[in-house]
XYZ file of C-alpha atoms in Angstrom:
234
model
C 0.000 0.000 0.000
C 1.174 3.522 -0.798
C 2.530 5.358 2.241
C 2.019 9.130 2.198
C 2.670 9.633 5.915
C 5.895 11.585 5.316
C 3.811 14.405 3.842
C 2.502 16.608 6.701
C -0.562 17.616 4.667
C -1.985 14.123 5.143
C -2.197 14.727 8.892
C -4.856 17.394 8.406
C -6.462 15.714 5.394
C -5.958 11.943 5.872
C -6.003 9.911 2.681
C -8.752 7.300 2.710
C -7.342 6.049 -0.609
C -3.594 6.751 -0.535
C -3.125 4.941 -3.850
C -5.125 7.694 -5.561
C -4.020 11.175 -6.516
C -4.856 13.567 -3.662
C -6.448 16.913 -4.618
C -6.511 19.832 -2.168
C -8.814 22.464 -3.567
C -11.923 24.626 -3.494
C -14.485 25.194 -6.291
C -13.005 28.474 -7.530
C -11.931 29.093 -11.169
C -8.374 27.979 -10.426
C -9.511 25.133 -8.232
C -11.894 23.552 -10.714
C -9.308 23.549 -13.498
C -7.721 20.503 -11.878
C -10.930 18.701 -10.900
C -12.244 19.174 -14.459
C -8.969 17.839 -15.875
C -9.097 14.814 -13.598
C -12.726 14.154 -14.516
C -11.914 14.467 -18.222
C -9.042 11.998 -17.834
C -10.973 9.566 -15.668
C -8.055 9.272 -13.265
C -8.917 8.047 -9.760
C -8.435 10.815 -7.221
C -9.479 11.839 -3.737
C -10.604 15.460 -3.250
C -10.088 17.392 -0.015
C -11.781 20.711 0.682
C -9.421 23.539 1.665
C -11.781 25.960 3.392
C -10.858 29.631 3.212
C -13.543 30.296 5.815
C -11.442 28.275 8.264
C -8.140 29.620 6.895
C -7.103 26.081 6.000
C -4.748 27.516 3.371
C -2.686 29.109 6.151
C -2.323 25.936 8.204
C 1.180 24.483 8.639
C 0.010 21.286 6.964
C -1.134 23.044 3.786
C 1.892 25.337 3.722
C 4.124 22.275 3.860
C 2.845 21.412 0.377
C 2.266 24.919 -0.992
C 4.247 27.703 0.711
C 2.314 30.193 -1.435
C -0.910 29.290 0.459
C -3.064 29.054 -2.676
C -5.265 26.306 -4.089
C -5.198 23.951 -5.863
C -2.408 21.559 -4.954
C -1.971 17.854 -5.520
C -0.080 14.913 -4.109
C 0.341 12.155 -6.675
C 1.482 8.856 -5.123
C 2.499 7.655 -8.590
C 4.680 10.516 -9.752
C 7.766 10.399 -11.989
C 9.757 7.245 -11.398
C 6.882 5.843 -9.363
C 7.664 8.180 -6.474
C 5.136 10.532 -4.831
C 5.046 14.055 -6.249
C 3.671 17.135 -4.484
C 2.780 19.978 -6.832
C 1.087 23.381 -6.679
C 0.035 26.093 -9.189
C -2.932 25.165 -11.368
C -1.111 25.720 -14.660
C 1.780 23.498 -13.622
C -0.657 20.814 -12.490
C -2.522 20.905 -15.816
C 0.752 20.510 -17.693
C 1.834 17.661 -15.433
C -1.437 15.770 -15.811
C -1.462 16.318 -19.580
C 2.054 14.926 -19.908
C 1.348 12.088 -17.471
C -1.709 11.005 -19.446
C -0.611 11.977 -22.944
C -3.874 13.877 -23.481
C -5.128 17.446 -23.979
C -1.741 18.924 -24.875
C -1.767 18.743 -28.655
C -0.798 15.909 -30.944
C 2.499 17.380 -32.172
C 5.178 19.751 -30.809
C 3.710 22.827 -32.509
C 0.250 22.150 -31.068
C 1.818 21.491 -27.666
C 3.408 24.911 -27.597
C 0.221 26.516 -28.859
C -1.635 24.975 -25.916
C 1.045 26.206 -23.510
C 0.862 29.660 -25.109
C -2.864 29.979 -24.362
C -2.395 28.478 -20.909
C 0.058 31.309 -20.166
C -2.440 33.786 -21.630
C -4.915 32.635 -19.006
C -2.435 32.556 -16.160
C -0.942 35.970 -16.894
C -3.984 37.826 -18.186
C -7.441 36.302 -17.920
C -7.163 35.091 -14.332
C -5.637 38.214 -12.758
C -7.791 40.699 -14.720
C -11.094 38.877 -14.320
C -10.288 38.403 -10.645
C -9.805 42.140 -10.195
C -13.143 42.795 -11.884
C -14.691 40.397 -9.390
C -13.080 42.238 -6.476
C -14.243 45.671 -7.596
C -17.697 44.555 -8.784
C -18.776 41.907 -6.260
C -16.579 42.124 -3.190
C -15.124 44.889 -0.976
C -13.902 46.990 -3.864
C -17.435 47.720 -5.046
C -17.861 50.189 -2.179
C -14.982 52.388 -3.344
C -16.238 55.730 -4.596
C -13.384 56.057 -7.079
C -14.398 53.820 -9.997
C -11.186 54.282 -11.958
C -9.578 51.045 -10.678
C -12.713 49.067 -11.568
C -12.958 50.673 -14.987
C -9.314 49.921 -15.719
C -9.821 46.200 -15.078
C -13.122 46.165 -16.942
C -11.440 47.697 -19.987
C -8.603 45.165 -19.869
C -11.059 42.295 -19.424
C -12.972 43.463 -22.481
C -9.722 43.566 -24.421
C -8.940 39.993 -23.408
C -12.441 38.875 -24.360
C -11.938 40.526 -27.731
C -8.715 38.539 -28.201
C -10.661 35.350 -27.489
C -13.536 36.422 -29.726
C -11.304 37.008 -32.718
C -9.251 33.869 -32.142
C -12.335 31.638 -31.887
C -13.861 32.744 -35.187
C -14.179 29.503 -37.130
C -12.725 27.449 -34.286
C -14.458 24.966 -32.004
C -11.799 25.228 -29.288
C -8.682 27.242 -28.541
C -6.562 24.861 -30.639
C -9.157 24.588 -33.378
C -10.764 21.179 -33.411
C -8.871 19.787 -30.413
C -10.023 20.299 -26.839
C -6.993 21.000 -24.624
C -5.674 22.270 -21.320
C -5.982 25.770 -22.802
C -9.767 25.374 -22.732
C -9.729 23.783 -19.286
C -7.763 26.788 -18.014
C -9.684 29.606 -19.730
C -13.361 28.702 -19.586
C -13.814 28.359 -15.810
C -12.649 31.985 -15.555
C -15.024 33.208 -18.261
C -17.846 31.303 -16.582
C -16.986 32.863 -13.219
C -16.828 36.371 -14.675
C -20.401 36.307 -15.928
C -21.756 33.862 -13.347
C -20.458 34.164 -9.796
C -19.077 37.679 -10.301
C -22.218 38.783 -12.157
C -20.160 41.059 -14.402
C -21.575 40.057 -17.780
C -23.349 43.353 -18.385
C -20.429 45.336 -16.980
C -17.971 43.870 -19.506
C -20.494 43.794 -22.356
C -20.421 40.023 -22.661
C -23.230 40.090 -25.232
C -20.709 41.512 -27.727
C -18.713 38.279 -27.768
C -20.774 35.674 -29.592
C -17.893 33.271 -30.272
C -16.834 33.359 -26.632
C -20.385 32.567 -25.530
C -20.662 29.754 -28.079
C -17.528 27.984 -26.891
C -18.321 28.606 -23.220
C -21.741 26.972 -23.672
C -20.124 23.975 -25.382
C -17.585 23.697 -22.554
C -20.256 23.832 -19.856
C -22.248 21.103 -21.602
C -19.447 18.558 -21.188
C -20.361 15.993 -18.473
C -16.822 16.008 -17.030
C -16.962 19.800 -16.725
C -20.313 19.654 -14.970
C -18.889 17.204 -12.452
C -15.584 19.018 -12.032
C -17.209 22.385 -11.329
C -18.673 20.965 -8.108
C -15.497 19.363 -6.709
C -14.639 19.488 -3.920
C -18.064 20.180 -2.481
C -18.302 23.143 -0.159
C -19.172 22.208 3.425
């Protein structure tokens, strides 16, 4: 049987199935990237809820795996060379799982780098900008009288949506006909922007028909529907 006892995180979140990949997460846009990927791959895994309400992300056990105190993180008992691998950062985890499984990373080197290119687009642009819109539109920032910070992030989010809109003309997915980690990274953030953040009207989402088309197709995938709910909030 796989022994994960040397990893302090398992003291706070014991592994009922230590032979399975352990996922430490929360159903946020970054968090569900990994649960969606795992559902798409059909890999056995065990999810653990990291509750921000309880400051779980600041616990010594979680920090022992991710010193940056962010979700998601994983502990794969069957990592490279058959040894356990602890990993954080959602983009890095998507790349790792794609390479481990040989799926969703493009069929040739050029497609692989194209997928990585759009993954970085999400990590460096879509996530941070959409997140700032959420802060200034839904959370504490909405009470600020000065709307210039909000408007700056709204304008940049619209620009990013326009990039997606133009790129997706005539394409089913970010890589054309092939579903990839680029889609798994980008669409949870678009969904959150217009859903949980309620910023669809603010960013003029109705102007982006191609973005809406691909988002709807993404959300219709059974693995996506399952992954968006994992781990369940308690």
